[in-house]
Amino acid sequence: MLDTNFAADVVIMEEGTELLRRLGEGHRPTFTSCCPAWINFAETHYPEILPHLSSTKSPQQVLGILAKTWLPEKMNLDASRIRVISLMPCTAKKDEAVRAQLRHGEVPEIDVVLTVREFVRLLRREGVDFAAIEPSVFDNPYMSDSSGAGVIFGTTGGVMEAAVRTMYHAINGTELEPVELQALRGFDGVRSATLDLGGAIGTVKVAMAHGLKPTRQIVEAVLAGTADFDFIEIMACPGGCVDGGGTLRSKKAYLPHALKRRETLFGIDRARPRRQSHANPQVQALYRDFLERPYSEKAHYLLHTWYQDRRRVMTRTVQDIWNDITMSTKVY
Ligand code: SF4
């Protein structure tokens, strides 16, 4: 049993380094890339925005590739016998797992994706009473520990907050105080804040959007040149992954339900002994023993990806479609 929150910490190491690099090269804004529904949306509706996307893979894919490269090396396992079954709050992760560019040679990084709802059905079918199971710790010593930053990755604004904690440390060599960034924690569809990262970077402007309507709003503002941001976090599901499309959700009391789950994540973060991704000892070991450093050549090869323009070309005119409709409903 591995923990995707460990991979979220690794994503923060890569994405935080990438964001600072791109900023240093004058590229702004940079969008986060951890949400596959957002990636699909950008590729099919706004391909002009693709050069602004971070190339860092999502936590699911980072976990998959490391489970098939780093883990067998560490545990002396036969890599060809490893299958990764991903348990996710997200239906878009199924589609992500079969993307052609997310394979390691001929081998998919992730073999099977089960949503939380599917997992619950499986447990019921097998007669497992989840509530009666004794909680226990993860049994893997290499890919199971996570920081508070990795945990809040699952809520809107959490990726930005986790990245800022690590970017601040990379720039200044000290930890951000206070560690919680209340300025990023609202729940409006689009939110923005100005933060001082210190050092040579100084002040940055960040924004967060959750849900596709707010996402469309911010993307169109960037394309029109009316948005002035350095980093933008996007999550396709309102509330973020913690209330993702593959979870058990309340349709009647959406907002209180989503906010309650979000508070749970913030509570876990507060209780963690380490609240920054770079402080996670398993992440430190990964870079020391395998990847060398964030954004190294090896890290780039294994943990980064690319996107493509998939906008559907409209070959049929509105008149063609209208003709089809009227023909199919014609009464003779
Ligand atoms: S925000 Fe929703 S679609 Fe995006 S990764 Fe999270 S659960 Fe999946």
PDB file of N, CA, C and O and ligand atoms in Angstrom, residues 34-38 89-93 154 234-238 240-246, ligand 1:
ATOM      1  N   CYS A  34      -1.912  19.373 -12.235  1.00  0.00           N
ATOM      2  CA  CYS A  34      -2.190  18.120 -11.526  1.00  0.00           C
ATOM      3  C   CYS A  34      -3.601  17.588 -11.773  1.00  0.00           C
ATOM      4  O   CYS A  34      -3.908  16.462 -11.391  1.00  0.00           O
ATOM      5  N   CYS A  35      -4.469  18.362 -12.416  1.00  0.00           N
ATOM      6  CA  CYS A  35      -5.859  17.935 -12.613  1.00  0.00           C
ATOM      7  C   CYS A  35      -6.078  17.503 -14.067  1.00  0.00           C
ATOM      8  O   CYS A  35      -6.057  18.332 -14.977  1.00  0.00           O
ATOM      9  N   PRO A  36      -6.297  16.210 -14.325  1.00  0.00           N
ATOM     10  CA  PRO A  36      -6.420  15.751 -15.708  1.00  0.00           C
ATOM     11  C   PRO A  36      -7.660  16.272 -16.439  1.00  0.00           C
ATOM     12  O   PRO A  36      -7.658  16.407 -17.660  1.00  0.00           O
ATOM     13  N   ALA A  37      -8.717  16.595 -15.671  1.00  0.00           N
ATOM     14  CA  ALA A  37      -9.903  17.157 -16.324  1.00  0.00           C
ATOM     15  C   ALA A  37      -9.581  18.556 -16.852  1.00  0.00           C
ATOM     16  O   ALA A  37     -10.050  18.960 -17.924  1.00  0.00           O
ATOM     17  N   TRP A  38      -8.780  19.286 -16.117  1.00  0.00           N
ATOM     18  CA  TRP A  38      -8.320  20.617 -16.558  1.00  0.00           C
ATOM     19  C   TRP A  38      -7.433  20.459 -17.810  1.00  0.00           C
ATOM     20  O   TRP A  38      -7.563  21.208 -18.768  1.00  0.00           O
ATOM     21  N   PRO A  89     -10.284   9.779  -6.041  1.00  0.00           N
ATOM     22  CA  PRO A  89     -11.572  10.466  -5.890  1.00  0.00           C
ATOM     23  C   PRO A  89     -12.075  11.023  -7.219  1.00  0.00           C
ATOM     24  O   PRO A  89     -12.937  11.885  -7.245  1.00  0.00           O
ATOM     25  N   CYS A  90     -11.558  10.521  -8.334  1.00  0.00           N
ATOM     26  CA  CYS A  90     -11.633  11.244  -9.596  1.00  0.00           C
ATOM     27  C   CYS A  90     -11.923  10.314 -10.772  1.00  0.00           C
ATOM     28  O   CYS A  90     -11.235   9.310 -10.944  1.00  0.00           O
ATOM     29  N   THR A  91     -12.917  10.642 -11.576  1.00  0.00           N
ATOM     30  CA  THR A  91     -13.181   9.827 -12.775  1.00  0.00           C
ATOM     31  C   THR A  91     -12.201  10.176 -13.901  1.00  0.00           C
ATOM     32  O   THR A  91     -11.855   9.314 -14.708  1.00  0.00           O
ATOM     33  N   ALA A  92     -11.717  11.421 -13.940  1.00  0.00           N
ATOM     34  CA  ALA A  92     -10.788  11.827 -15.014  1.00  0.00           C
ATOM     35  C   ALA A  92      -9.450  11.096 -14.928  1.00  0.00           C
ATOM     36  O   ALA A  92      -8.710  11.017 -15.904  1.00  0.00           O
ATOM     37  N   LYS A  93      -9.151  10.541 -13.761  1.00  0.00           N
ATOM     38  CA  LYS A  93      -7.892   9.806 -13.608  1.00  0.00           C
ATOM     39  C   LYS A  93      -7.884   8.528 -14.451  1.00  0.00           C
ATOM     40  O   LYS A  93      -6.821   8.020 -14.798  1.00  0.00           O
ATOM     41  N   GLY A 154      -5.299  18.316  -1.854  1.00  0.00           N
ATOM     42  CA  GLY A 154      -6.603  17.841  -2.299  1.00  0.00           C
ATOM     43  C   GLY A 154      -7.715  18.874  -2.265  1.00  0.00           C
ATOM     44  O   GLY A 154      -8.845  18.573  -2.645  1.00  0.00           O
ATOM     45  N   ILE A 234      -5.542  25.458 -10.977  1.00  0.00           N
ATOM     46  CA  ILE A 234      -6.862  25.083 -11.499  1.00  0.00           C
ATOM     47  C   ILE A 234      -7.256  23.703 -10.977  1.00  0.00           C
ATOM     48  O   ILE A 234      -6.461  22.758 -11.031  1.00  0.00           O
ATOM     49  N   MET A 235      -8.484  23.596 -10.478  1.00  0.00           N
ATOM     50  CA  MET A 235      -9.079  22.286 -10.157  1.00  0.00           C
ATOM     51  C   MET A 235     -10.459  22.248 -10.797  1.00  0.00           C
ATOM     52  O   MET A 235     -11.270  23.147 -10.553  1.00  0.00           O
ATOM     53  N   ALA A 236     -10.704  21.239 -11.591  1.00  0.00           N
ATOM     54  CA  ALA A 236     -11.959  21.189 -12.343  1.00  0.00           C
ATOM     55  C   ALA A 236     -13.174  20.962 -11.444  1.00  0.00           C
ATOM     56  O   ALA A 236     -14.273  21.433 -11.743  1.00  0.00           O
ATOM     57  N   CYS A 237     -12.998  20.218 -10.365  1.00  0.00           N
ATOM     58  CA  CYS A 237     -14.142  19.940  -9.489  1.00  0.00           C
ATOM     59  C   CYS A 237     -14.329  21.089  -8.504  1.00  0.00           C
ATOM     60  O   CYS A 237     -13.355  21.507  -7.863  1.00  0.00           O
ATOM     61  N   PRO A 238     -15.546  21.583  -8.321  1.00  0.00           N
ATOM     62  CA  PRO A 238     -15.766  22.600  -7.300  1.00  0.00           C
ATOM     63  C   PRO A 238     -15.330  22.047  -5.933  1.00  0.00           C
ATOM     64  O   PRO A 238     -15.740  20.965  -5.536  1.00  0.00           O
ATOM     65  N   GLY A 240     -12.340  21.027  -5.288  1.00  0.00           N
ATOM     66  CA  GLY A 240     -11.093  20.285  -5.481  1.00  0.00           C
ATOM     67  C   GLY A 240     -11.300  18.786  -5.351  1.00  0.00           C
ATOM     68  O   GLY A 240     -12.428  18.297  -5.233  1.00  0.00           O
ATOM     69  N   CYS A 241     -10.203  18.032  -5.338  1.00  0.00           N
ATOM     70  CA  CYS A 241     -10.278  16.562  -5.354  1.00  0.00           C
ATOM     71  C   CYS A 241     -11.005  15.994  -4.134  1.00  0.00           C
ATOM     72  O   CYS A 241     -11.576  14.915  -4.196  1.00  0.00           O
ATOM     73  N   VAL A 242     -10.959  16.713  -3.023  1.00  0.00           N
ATOM     74  CA  VAL A 242     -11.584  16.198  -1.804  1.00  0.00           C
ATOM     75  C   VAL A 242     -13.088  15.991  -2.006  1.00  0.00           C
ATOM     76  O   VAL A 242     -13.714  15.186  -1.317  1.00  0.00           O
ATOM     77  N   ASP A 243     -13.634  16.671  -2.987  1.00  0.00           N
ATOM     78  CA  ASP A 243     -15.041  16.476  -3.332  1.00  0.00           C
ATOM     79  C   ASP A 243     -15.139  16.114  -4.821  1.00  0.00           C
ATOM     80  O   ASP A 243     -16.022  16.576  -5.544  1.00  0.00           O
ATOM     81  N   GLY A 244     -14.213  15.311  -5.273  1.00  0.00           N
ATOM     82  CA  GLY A 244     -14.094  14.980  -6.699  1.00  0.00           C
ATOM     83  C   GLY A 244     -15.235  14.120  -7.222  1.00  0.00           C
ATOM     84  O   GLY A 244     -16.033  13.562  -6.459  1.00  0.00           O
ATOM     85  N   GLY A 245     -15.287  14.007  -8.549  1.00  0.00           N
ATOM     86  CA  GLY A 245     -16.384  13.297  -9.216  1.00  0.00           C
ATOM     87  C   GLY A 245     -16.448  11.804  -8.932  1.00  0.00           C
ATOM     88  O   GLY A 245     -17.446  11.160  -9.253  1.00  0.00           O
ATOM     89  N   GLY A 246     -15.424  11.222  -8.347  1.00  0.00           N
ATOM     90  CA  GLY A 246     -15.456   9.780  -8.050  1.00  0.00           C
ATOM     91  C   GLY A 246     -15.710   9.490  -6.589  1.00  0.00           C
ATOM     92  O   GLY A 246     -15.661   8.345  -6.147  1.00  0.00           O
TER      93      GLY A 246
HETATM   94  S1  SF4 B   1     -10.195  18.420  -9.233  1.00  0.00           S
HETATM   95 FE1  SF4 B   1     -11.620  16.777  -9.791  1.00  0.00          FE
HETATM   96  S2  SF4 B   1     -11.103  16.229 -11.912  1.00  0.00           S
HETATM   97 FE2  SF4 B   1      -9.369  17.397 -11.067  1.00  0.00          FE
HETATM   98  S3  SF4 B   1      -7.960  15.838 -10.280  1.00  0.00           S
HETATM   99 FE3  SF4 B   1      -9.253  16.495  -8.571  1.00  0.00          FE
HETATM  100  S4  SF4 B   1     -10.967  15.035  -8.571  1.00  0.00           S
HETATM  101 FE4  SF4 B   1      -9.960  14.864 -10.557  1.00  0.00          FE
END
